[in-house]
């Protein structure tokens, strides 16, 4: 089995992307001195350096990288060494312009950005394999090497190319996936609109058409594009495993639903030795710390509960949003330690020293333009000491209370054209359900719809338009075995080929929910519906309504108005030893909280009493002990009840009964016993 923890790293990882090639060598000595002052334990090197390592075809210059690797090793700093295959040199594109990706409209991108790659191009694959081999042969046993970092942020900003090379590769993928053209025709439903193919050679990528094209073809092309990137990752990974045994291989994910929608991270999580993630706050008016918690929980889930590593986030503002505010004092540490609470084995940043040139010169860094006499630098040094104080949590695992089902293939299918309402957004549903659970102070695991769910008393399905028969059987067995299930509208509608399941909606969920859906009735902008319960309680919904027919389920709330007035809106169905809830409209946070409160009672999940809103409490447990992280995102001091006495690791103080967490601060208690 390949190693999963960075080689030679005995503490939590703390550091960032280091780009010494942007600076004269006279700066390097100052850099490593400051790294030691800040408590840096690891840096990422070489991610965008292909043009320097191979300045001309077949001509290599490793001298500068030799010197920086040796310098870092001499100062006790481990290296996450990148293969620079995200940024081929200008000479490569001059020789192979066809390696630049083509849009669905037939426009070929130009050189001058990053990740402008046709992943089907044979010349790119050969060149990537060559530079990876050269690096592995030279540095595979270097004493500073802790981790191999393949490529960078696959899927961003380009995942799919539509050129002729991709067309040929797509046909090969279809042949491997389906076997025959008849099987493709069946899967894609090509009898519709006369799209039937007589030969695989007739099939092209889903390029721009006069109106909506075949949705099953578009869905498969997203799968193909993702699988093609994964092929290239595996190629580099296998070279590194062969030439540098004992050093784990990763690539940095972007699991947040706000940051990447083109990668099936369930599949990618099985390919890397160590799951790593990049996360940046999205300043869209939402509570950014909730999005952070959700991304960390999703990353940990992709890692199947194992420790993972935050490989990039920002010390302060970023540079690529319309408005890029600075982080408030203390927010950098709060963000960093929130990731650690949810399973990260450290906190890494982009980047070490703020660039003077290029597209990211206004992106914050550990060493800002203002140098060491700045608030950011002082907070970096303080954070380095805090991360060092938490070394004992290495290898422990975050404890979860409930699960949320998520499937990238379903998201891809749901976002294709010509669905009943463009106002239904799967990401919005996932965000809102998660936020309600977060505000109930519950830690969430995410799970694939076909995964083992038996460990969770409550499973929530916020948006699962595409559902396989196997997933339906899995959810039925979960409920029959005593689980509590909550399903939101427009779930269980199509199979893996975007074909509507036979029979009434919601397909594989009919029996577990004890109902059928006769018809969807999306609402127009601004329209709302009221829901009433027999106990007099009222909820309200928007965006979506349905004509629900109970077939064993009881009605908990009914529509008080709208087209389905008088019909069930929210139902509850007892099946075997468990319970399944269904909500057929879009409830806001208050309505979802009322619904989930009842479902949690069914699941016998006790409410977390005595915790203020926006104060996170998360536990990590392992052989070294149990650690309670309390993170206060508010402007007031907070009191957190403790179930046992312990020692607070950041201050060294003893804690008993109740823990005071100052405004904006983090406390970590190692519980006794």
XYZ file of C-alpha atoms in Angstrom:
673
model
C 0.000 0.000 0.000
C 1.329 3.499 -0.820
C 2.027 5.807 2.100
C -0.757 8.295 2.847
C 0.901 10.771 5.229
C 3.570 13.201 3.961
C 6.912 11.440 4.340
C 9.038 12.644 7.234
C 6.456 15.143 8.506
C 6.067 14.603 12.248
C 3.843 17.627 12.942
C 0.846 19.187 11.260
C 1.609 20.727 7.870
C 1.964 24.507 7.929
C 3.228 26.544 5.005
C 2.213 27.335 1.465
C 2.983 27.451 -2.238
C 6.568 28.647 -2.579
C 7.642 30.115 -5.914
C 11.365 30.895 -5.542
C 11.681 31.179 -9.317
C 9.850 34.520 -9.072
C 12.620 35.983 -6.899
C 16.413 36.426 -7.073
C 18.375 33.870 -5.092
C 19.383 36.576 -2.639
C 15.787 36.436 -1.333
C 15.841 32.667 -0.739
C 17.944 32.795 2.422
C 15.609 35.415 3.859
C 12.640 33.231 2.914
C 13.851 30.176 4.807
C 14.787 32.324 7.824
C 11.236 33.689 7.916
C 9.772 30.227 7.371
C 11.544 29.028 10.485
C 10.329 32.073 12.397
C 6.748 31.331 11.344
C 6.955 27.638 12.174
C 6.615 26.476 8.560
C 6.893 22.690 8.255
C 6.210 22.151 4.519
C 6.014 24.145 1.288
C 4.760 23.331 -2.209
C 7.356 23.895 -4.924
C 7.570 23.723 -8.703
C 3.884 23.633 -9.651
C 4.194 26.141 -12.528
C 7.881 25.730 -13.377
C 7.906 23.577 -16.529
C 9.277 26.378 -18.723
C 12.225 26.825 -16.339
C 12.902 23.118 -15.865
C 12.760 22.424 -19.609
C 13.531 25.743 -21.350
C 13.682 24.039 -24.760
C 12.566 20.612 -25.988
C 14.791 17.997 -24.371
C 16.993 20.575 -22.616
C 16.754 20.526 -18.816
C 17.865 22.916 -16.086
C 17.444 21.467 -12.589
C 20.193 23.522 -10.940
C 17.906 26.103 -9.379
C 15.541 23.401 -8.086
C 18.474 21.402 -6.691
C 19.575 24.448 -4.729
C 16.149 25.264 -3.317
C 15.446 21.631 -2.364
C 18.792 21.425 -0.553
C 18.226 24.788 1.144
C 14.806 23.768 2.419
C 16.140 20.444 3.667
C 18.999 22.161 5.496
C 16.427 24.250 7.331
C 14.162 21.356 8.297
C 11.359 22.197 5.861
C 9.636 19.380 3.991
C 8.668 19.719 0.308
C 5.457 18.975 -1.552
C 7.023 18.775 -5.023
C 4.831 19.559 -8.009
C 4.857 18.046 -11.446
C 4.417 21.210 -13.550
C 2.065 19.646 -16.070
C -0.691 22.235 -15.563
C 1.361 24.805 -17.507
C 3.199 23.500 -20.592
C 5.820 25.921 -21.980
C 5.307 28.259 -24.924
C 7.686 26.168 -27.046
C 5.432 23.140 -26.551
C 2.351 24.948 -27.876
C 4.312 26.394 -30.798
C 5.229 22.841 -31.795
C 1.773 21.415 -30.954
C -0.905 24.112 -31.205
C -3.508 21.344 -31.429
C -2.854 20.653 -27.717
C -4.735 23.851 -26.876
C -8.376 23.075 -25.997
C -11.333 23.896 -28.243
C -14.710 25.121 -26.975
C -18.056 23.607 -27.972
C -18.399 26.579 -30.353
C -15.173 25.625 -32.144
C -12.954 28.375 -30.705
C -9.409 27.288 -29.848
C -7.950 28.914 -26.737
C -4.570 30.642 -26.896
C -1.439 30.249 -24.766
C -0.969 32.769 -21.971
C -3.064 31.612 -19.012
C -2.923 28.282 -17.186
C -4.447 24.834 -17.613
C -5.062 25.412 -21.329
C -4.819 21.690 -22.088
C -6.537 19.168 -24.307
C -6.220 16.125 -22.075
C -6.712 13.780 -25.046
C -3.724 15.151 -26.924
C -1.022 12.488 -27.372
C 1.809 15.051 -27.557
C 0.752 16.575 -24.230
C 0.563 13.156 -22.599
C 4.030 12.214 -23.839
C 5.567 15.506 -22.720
C 3.853 15.303 -19.302
C 5.120 11.749 -18.820
C 8.647 12.826 -19.756
C 8.928 15.781 -17.362
C 7.350 13.724 -14.569
C 9.861 10.934 -15.177
C 12.790 13.378 -15.134
C 11.634 14.876 -11.834
C 11.043 11.482 -10.223
C 14.446 10.189 -11.307
C 16.188 13.253 -9.917
C 14.253 13.923 -6.707
C 12.494 10.653 -5.913
C 14.766 9.956 -2.932
C 15.649 13.545 -2.008
C 15.681 13.887 1.794
C 13.371 16.936 1.701
C 10.678 15.206 -0.361
C 7.469 14.613 1.619
C 4.741 14.517 -1.029
C 4.292 14.515 -4.795
C 1.825 17.087 -6.117
C 0.573 16.171 -9.609
C -0.686 18.979 -11.868
C -2.871 21.624 -10.174
C -6.628 21.897 -9.625
C -7.804 19.557 -12.373
C -10.989 20.847 -13.986
C -10.253 24.528 -13.387
C -10.641 26.549 -15.540
C -11.057 24.031 -18.416
C -12.209 20.444 -18.094
C -13.698 19.561 -21.476
C -12.237 20.030 -24.941
C -14.271 19.463 -28.137
C -11.522 19.050 -30.739
C -11.111 16.188 -33.215
C -8.614 14.398 -30.938
C -11.223 14.431 -28.187
C -13.852 13.196 -30.632
C -11.717 10.147 -31.460
C -10.921 9.577 -27.788
C -14.639 9.913 -26.898
C -15.491 7.175 -29.410
C -12.898 4.894 -27.823
C -14.348 5.671 -24.400
C -17.848 4.860 -25.645
C -16.629 1.568 -27.096
C -15.002 0.662 -23.781
C -18.053 1.777 -21.786
C -20.900 0.391 -23.919
C -19.324 -2.083 -26.310
C -21.526 -1.446 -29.332
C -23.184 1.452 -31.091
C -26.564 -0.176 -30.431
C -25.883 0.027 -26.696
C -25.016 3.712 -27.071
C -28.234 4.326 -28.992
C -30.220 2.608 -26.248
C -28.501 4.502 -23.432
C -28.875 7.866 -25.157
C -32.423 7.330 -26.429
C -31.417 8.331 -29.946
C -34.790 7.307 -31.361
C -35.880 10.758 -30.181
C -35.504 13.436 -32.887
C -34.005 10.912 -35.294
C -30.552 10.939 -33.729
C -29.771 7.236 -34.169
C -26.168 6.325 -35.071
C -25.211 3.459 -37.377
C -21.544 3.490 -36.365
C -19.494 4.901 -33.505
C -17.462 6.882 -36.053
C -20.548 9.037 -36.633
C -20.476 10.316 -33.056
C -18.869 13.644 -32.175
C -18.650 15.563 -28.908
C -21.787 17.532 -28.006
C -20.746 20.636 -29.897
C -23.031 23.646 -30.315
C -26.301 22.756 -32.043
C -29.224 24.937 -33.233
C -31.291 23.998 -30.190
C -30.907 21.655 -27.232
C -28.897 18.554 -28.037
C -29.102 15.066 -26.590
C -28.943 15.362 -22.770
C -27.650 11.805 -22.260
C -24.804 12.489 -24.693
C -23.964 15.720 -22.857
C -23.981 13.874 -19.529
C -21.691 11.160 -20.858
C -19.329 13.782 -22.245
C -18.946 15.280 -18.793
C -18.117 11.789 -17.529
C -15.657 11.317 -20.373
C -13.922 14.663 -19.743
C -13.561 13.860 -16.053
C -12.303 10.334 -16.788
C -9.764 11.698 -19.304
C -8.249 14.053 -16.762
C -8.147 11.154 -14.319
C -6.307 9.012 -16.899
C -3.593 11.638 -17.108
C -3.355 11.876 -13.337
C -2.989 8.094 -13.058
C -0.270 8.141 -15.707
C 1.822 10.597 -13.681
C 0.969 8.929 -10.374
C 2.113 5.538 -11.601
C 5.427 6.965 -12.810
C 5.970 8.525 -9.396
C 5.018 5.352 -7.539
C 7.485 3.371 -9.638
C 10.428 5.764 -9.401
C 9.787 7.253 -5.944
C 8.351 4.455 -3.781
C 7.265 5.356 -0.279
C 6.331 8.960 -1.121
C 2.572 9.584 -1.352
C 1.066 11.184 -4.458
C -1.762 13.694 -4.461
C -3.386 16.396 -6.532
C -5.212 19.354 -5.039
C -8.993 19.098 -5.205
C -11.530 21.936 -5.092
C -14.446 20.111 -3.469
C -16.506 23.164 -2.464
C -19.660 23.239 -4.580
C -19.014 26.978 -4.958
C -15.672 26.397 -6.691
C -15.677 23.390 -9.042
C -18.528 21.511 -10.699
C -16.696 19.463 -13.345
C -14.980 16.765 -11.264
C -16.442 13.609 -9.707
C -14.506 13.706 -6.463
C -15.909 10.367 -5.295
C -13.958 8.779 -8.152
C -10.865 10.946 -7.668
C -10.737 10.234 -3.945
C -10.021 6.587 -4.748
C -7.014 7.502 -6.930
C -4.889 9.706 -4.665
C -2.787 8.461 -1.760
C -3.727 11.500 0.326
C -6.805 13.659 -0.305
C -5.850 17.346 -0.403
C -8.069 20.339 -1.011
C -7.968 24.036 -1.868
C -10.631 26.271 -0.354
C -11.329 29.978 -0.791
C -14.071 32.049 0.810
C -16.758 33.085 -1.666
C -17.926 36.591 -0.762
C -21.450 36.319 -2.182
C -23.270 37.511 0.917
C -23.518 34.067 2.505
C -22.002 33.081 5.837
C -18.558 32.146 4.578
C -17.680 29.997 7.581
C -20.633 27.712 6.804
C -19.392 27.183 3.255
C -15.937 26.460 4.703
C -17.323 23.849 7.108
C -19.318 22.252 4.310
C -16.275 22.050 2.019
C -14.161 20.547 4.803
C -16.840 17.964 5.616
C -17.164 17.095 1.932
C -13.380 16.750 1.563
C -13.183 14.474 4.605
C -15.995 12.383 3.142
C -14.188 12.064 -0.191
C -11.249 10.797 1.902
C -13.641 8.183 3.386
C -13.257 9.673 6.833
C -9.465 9.505 6.848
C -7.333 12.563 7.648
C -6.803 14.852 4.666
C -4.830 18.057 4.075
C -5.836 21.640 3.325
C -3.238 22.423 0.649
C -4.357 25.967 -0.207
C -6.392 28.746 1.316
C -5.760 32.466 1.762
C -4.248 34.499 4.563
C -6.563 37.388 3.690
C -8.283 38.571 0.500
C -8.108 36.846 -2.872
C -7.928 38.617 -6.234
C -10.350 36.913 -8.612
C -13.799 37.866 -7.301
C -15.637 41.086 -8.201
C -14.951 42.331 -4.663
C -12.167 40.890 -2.518
C -12.376 42.018 1.111
C -9.601 41.371 3.591
C -10.108 38.861 6.359
C -10.893 40.365 9.748
C -8.310 40.123 12.530
C -8.277 36.540 13.812
C -10.244 35.179 10.855
C -7.205 33.547 9.245
C -6.583 31.428 12.346
C -10.290 30.693 12.749
C -10.577 29.517 9.138
C -7.419 27.445 9.369
C -8.327 25.668 12.593
C -11.886 25.044 11.411
C -10.389 22.936 8.617
C -8.225 21.114 11.152
C -11.283 20.455 13.327
C -12.978 18.785 10.378
C -10.089 16.462 9.609
C -7.273 18.376 7.921
C -3.744 17.449 8.954
C -2.617 21.052 8.780
C -3.191 24.393 7.091
C -1.351 25.416 3.920
C -1.750 28.647 1.963
C -1.464 30.108 -1.467
C 1.098 31.531 -1.272
C 4.283 32.077 0.763
C 5.499 35.403 -0.651
C 3.077 37.729 -2.431
C 3.892 37.997 -6.138
C 4.929 41.342 -7.613
C 3.912 40.430 -11.152
C 1.315 38.365 -12.926
C -2.393 37.755 -12.526
C -2.284 36.988 -8.792
C -0.215 39.893 -7.481
C -3.145 41.120 -5.391
C -3.825 37.674 -3.895
C -2.797 37.677 -0.220
C 0.175 35.667 1.033
C 1.965 34.640 4.201
C 4.582 37.310 3.499
C 2.641 40.275 2.073
C 4.002 43.121 -0.019
C 4.386 45.078 3.215
C 6.734 42.460 4.652
C 6.974 41.456 8.294
C 5.751 44.715 9.825
C 2.160 43.878 8.954
C -0.899 42.443 10.664
C -0.974 39.469 8.290
C 2.609 38.446 9.084
C 2.064 38.735 12.826
C -1.045 36.567 12.548
C 0.869 34.038 10.414
C 3.500 33.668 13.148
C 0.806 33.299 15.824
C -1.003 30.709 13.725
C 2.206 28.752 13.187
C 2.588 28.432 16.954
C -1.061 27.352 17.308
C -0.755 24.700 14.615
C 2.404 23.394 16.281
C 0.542 23.129 19.600
C -2.012 20.834 17.963
C 0.462 18.212 16.751
C -1.201 15.573 18.944
C -4.363 15.574 16.810
C -2.467 14.050 13.846
C -4.093 10.819 12.757
C -7.340 11.319 14.667
C -10.685 11.309 12.876
C -13.590 13.732 12.976
C -16.825 12.367 14.433
C -19.989 12.937 12.388
C -23.618 12.931 13.530
C -25.620 12.681 10.296
C -25.119 12.214 6.546
C -26.052 14.181 3.432
C -26.198 12.347 0.105
C -24.428 14.000 -2.819
C -23.602 12.804 -6.332
C -21.721 14.875 -8.904
C -23.289 12.909 -11.789
C -26.737 13.873 -10.543
C -25.628 17.507 -10.317
C -24.334 17.382 -13.888
C -27.589 15.873 -15.136
C -29.760 18.318 -13.221
C -27.978 21.330 -14.703
C -28.528 20.275 -18.325
C -30.983 22.261 -20.407
C -34.764 22.020 -20.520
C -35.637 21.040 -16.979
C -38.996 21.983 -15.409
C -37.612 25.124 -13.718
C -34.335 26.962 -14.012
C -34.937 28.285 -10.499
C -34.326 24.876 -8.937
C -30.626 24.771 -8.067
C -29.171 21.553 -6.591
C -26.291 23.465 -5.038
C -28.709 25.853 -3.322
C -30.619 22.918 -1.827
C -27.426 21.270 -0.605
C -26.209 24.569 0.876
C -29.500 25.259 2.648
C -29.967 21.765 4.079
C -26.352 21.816 5.261
C -26.749 25.242 6.859
C -29.776 24.095 8.858
C -27.862 21.066 10.145
C -24.877 23.300 10.907
C -27.092 25.644 12.922
C -28.256 22.649 14.938
C -24.558 22.035 15.735
C -24.486 18.708 13.918
C -21.351 17.515 12.133
C -22.094 16.179 8.663
C -20.584 13.417 6.585
C -21.383 13.404 2.878
C -22.038 10.040 1.250
C -22.540 8.575 -2.191
C -26.114 7.311 -2.714
C -24.904 3.715 -2.992
C -22.604 3.854 0.071
C -23.163 2.037 3.352
C -25.356 4.361 5.435
C -25.954 2.131 8.436
C -23.797 4.218 10.780
C -26.018 7.307 10.454
C -29.291 7.801 12.371
C -30.370 10.470 9.845
C -29.678 10.731 6.114
C -30.701 13.814 4.126
C -31.196 13.921 0.343
C -31.254 17.598 -0.704
C -31.120 17.069 -4.492
C -30.815 13.686 -6.199
C -32.544 14.053 -9.569
C -30.448 11.190 -11.000
C -30.708 7.994 -8.971
C -29.759 4.462 -9.901
C -31.892 1.461 -9.015
C -29.042 0.343 -6.756
C -29.245 3.635 -4.854
C -32.986 3.181 -4.459
C -32.502 -0.298 -3.007
C -29.803 1.069 -0.715
C -32.101 3.749 0.693
C -34.943 1.288 1.162
C -32.679 -1.076 3.104
C -31.429 1.868 5.172
C -34.956 2.885 6.228
C -36.166 -0.676 6.767
C -33.166 -1.207 9.026
C -34.173 1.679 11.283
C -32.779 4.787 9.599
C -34.527 8.121 9.176
C -34.497 9.545 5.648
C -35.431 13.058 4.463
C -35.847 13.548 0.711
C -36.366 16.843 -1.083
C -38.414 17.357 -4.249
C -37.398 16.341 -7.785
C -35.326 13.397 -6.559
C -35.331 9.876 -7.990
C -36.535 11.063 -11.394
C -34.049 9.617 -13.923
C -31.545 6.769 -14.155
C -27.824 7.009 -14.878
C -28.536 7.757 -18.572
C -30.967 10.613 -17.810
C -33.902 8.374 -18.803
C -37.042 8.788 -16.688
C -37.589 5.737 -14.508
C -40.480 3.565 -15.629
C -43.728 4.208 -13.842
C -44.733 7.080 -11.638
C -42.325 9.493 -10.020
C -40.184 9.302 -7.918
C -38.975 6.048 -9.476
C -36.843 4.002 -7.051
C -38.134 6.097 -4.136
C -41.850 5.332 -4.559
C -41.950 2.490 -2.061
C -39.588 3.929 0.524
C -41.500 7.235 0.565
C -44.937 5.600 0.307
C -46.212 7.943 -2.378
C -46.268 8.851 -6.046
C -45.963 12.234 -7.741
C -48.489 12.786 -10.514
C -47.159 16.082 -11.794
C -44.613 18.825 -11.166
C -45.909 22.377 -10.912
C -43.008 24.824 -10.675
C -43.830 28.322 -9.478
C -43.188 31.570 -11.289
C -40.758 34.155 -9.886
C -42.204 35.762 -6.777
C -44.912 33.139 -6.262
C -45.130 31.422 -2.888
C -47.340 28.769 -1.322
C -48.466 28.269 2.258
C -48.330 24.899 3.995
C -50.502 24.050 6.997
C -50.352 21.191 9.468
C -53.132 19.589 11.524
C -51.529 21.091 14.619
C -51.948 24.585 13.167
C -48.286 25.003 12.216
C -47.543 26.883 9.007
C -44.633 26.822 6.571
C -44.132 28.501 3.223
C -42.411 27.432 0.032
C -41.402 28.789 -3.342
C -39.936 27.681 -6.719
C -41.617 24.265 -6.823
C -44.803 22.343 -5.984
C -46.025 18.840 -6.817
C -49.229 16.828 -6.978
C -48.428 14.140 -4.391
C -50.558 11.000 -3.938
C -49.968 9.180 -0.612
C -49.682 5.410 -0.931
C -49.021 4.559 2.683
C -47.453 7.878 3.742
C -49.198 10.207 6.184
C -49.615 13.899 5.439
C -47.795 16.179 7.883
C -48.233 19.510 6.082
C -50.672 20.223 3.215
C -50.740 22.941 0.578
C -53.070 25.724 1.704
C -53.018 27.437 -1.677
C -51.574 27.164 -5.166
C -52.562 24.566 -7.754
C -52.064 21.616 -5.349
C -54.174 23.261 -2.605
C -55.524 20.645 -0.218
C -52.986 18.023 -1.300
C -49.999 16.724 0.700
C -46.891 18.917 0.711
C -44.752 17.148 3.353
C -45.246 13.471 4.180
C -43.927 10.869 6.614
C -43.833 7.125 5.926
C -43.065 4.316 8.342
C -41.253 1.445 6.615
C -39.816 -1.467 8.545
C -37.995 -0.065 11.556
C -37.436 3.396 10.077
C -39.079 6.520 8.734
C -38.920 8.383 5.415
C -39.903 12.035 5.021
C -40.642 13.819 1.743
C -40.908 17.554 1.088
C -42.397 18.516 -2.290
C -41.648 22.247 -2.301
C -38.653 24.449 -1.661
C -38.675 25.355 2.019
C -36.502 28.131 3.355
C -34.200 27.692 6.321
C -36.968 28.143 8.918
C -39.239 25.610 7.245
C -36.427 23.104 6.813
C -35.482 23.559 10.447
C -39.043 22.676 11.498
C -39.034 19.622 9.247
C -35.575 18.432 10.294
C -36.454 18.950 13.942
C -39.180 16.325 13.590
C -36.982 14.023 11.546
C -34.206 14.271 14.136
C -36.725 13.291 16.796
C -37.588 10.223 14.718
C -33.862 9.474 14.457
C -33.431 9.933 18.213
C -30.703 12.516 17.665
C -30.695 14.685 20.770
C -30.536 18.448 20.264
C -27.288 20.204 21.189
C -28.338 22.474 24.006
C -26.579 25.568 25.252
C -24.582 26.430 22.129
C -24.941 29.868 20.552
C -25.458 30.285 16.835
C -22.187 30.446 14.870
C -20.200 28.652 17.539
C -18.914 25.375 16.089
C -18.177 22.388 18.284
C -16.455 19.500 16.496
C -14.664 16.441 17.873
C -11.658 14.503 16.605
C -10.923 11.127 18.186
C -8.134 8.583 17.859
C -5.451 6.672 19.710
C -3.950 9.878 21.106
C -7.248 10.944 22.679
C -10.411 12.946 22.063
C -10.147 16.607 21.068
C -13.009 19.078 21.212
C -12.670 22.080 18.876
C -14.772 25.111 19.805
C -14.747 27.865 17.162
C -16.443 31.164 17.905
C -17.438 33.086 14.764
C -19.314 35.742 16.769
C -18.358 39.113 18.217
C -19.143 37.997 21.787
C -17.512 35.556 24.166
C -19.252 32.182 24.214
C -19.698 29.468 26.822
C -19.421 25.881 25.598
C -20.482 23.022 27.901
C -17.957 20.183 28.333
C -18.889 16.586 29.016
C -15.501 15.981 30.633
C -12.567 17.899 32.054
C -9.512 18.459 29.916
C -6.547 20.607 28.919
C -6.866 23.457 26.446
C -3.977 23.004 24.012
C -3.584 26.577 22.747
C -3.305 28.172 26.211
C -2.269 25.207 28.353
C -5.102 25.950 30.792
C -7.297 23.340 32.456
C -10.947 23.264 31.410
C -13.872 21.927 33.426
C -17.656 21.894 32.959
C -17.811 24.987 30.747
C -15.254 26.396 28.329
C -15.053 30.118 27.631
C -14.252 30.842 23.995
C -13.418 34.523 23.423
C -15.054 36.395 20.568
C -13.567 35.339 17.237
C -11.282 32.778 18.868
C -10.683 29.030 18.807
C -10.132 26.695 21.718
C -9.103 23.027 21.513
C -9.554 20.816 24.570
C -7.956 17.422 24.951
C -10.563 15.660 27.069
C -9.483 13.524 30.001
C -10.071 9.816 29.960
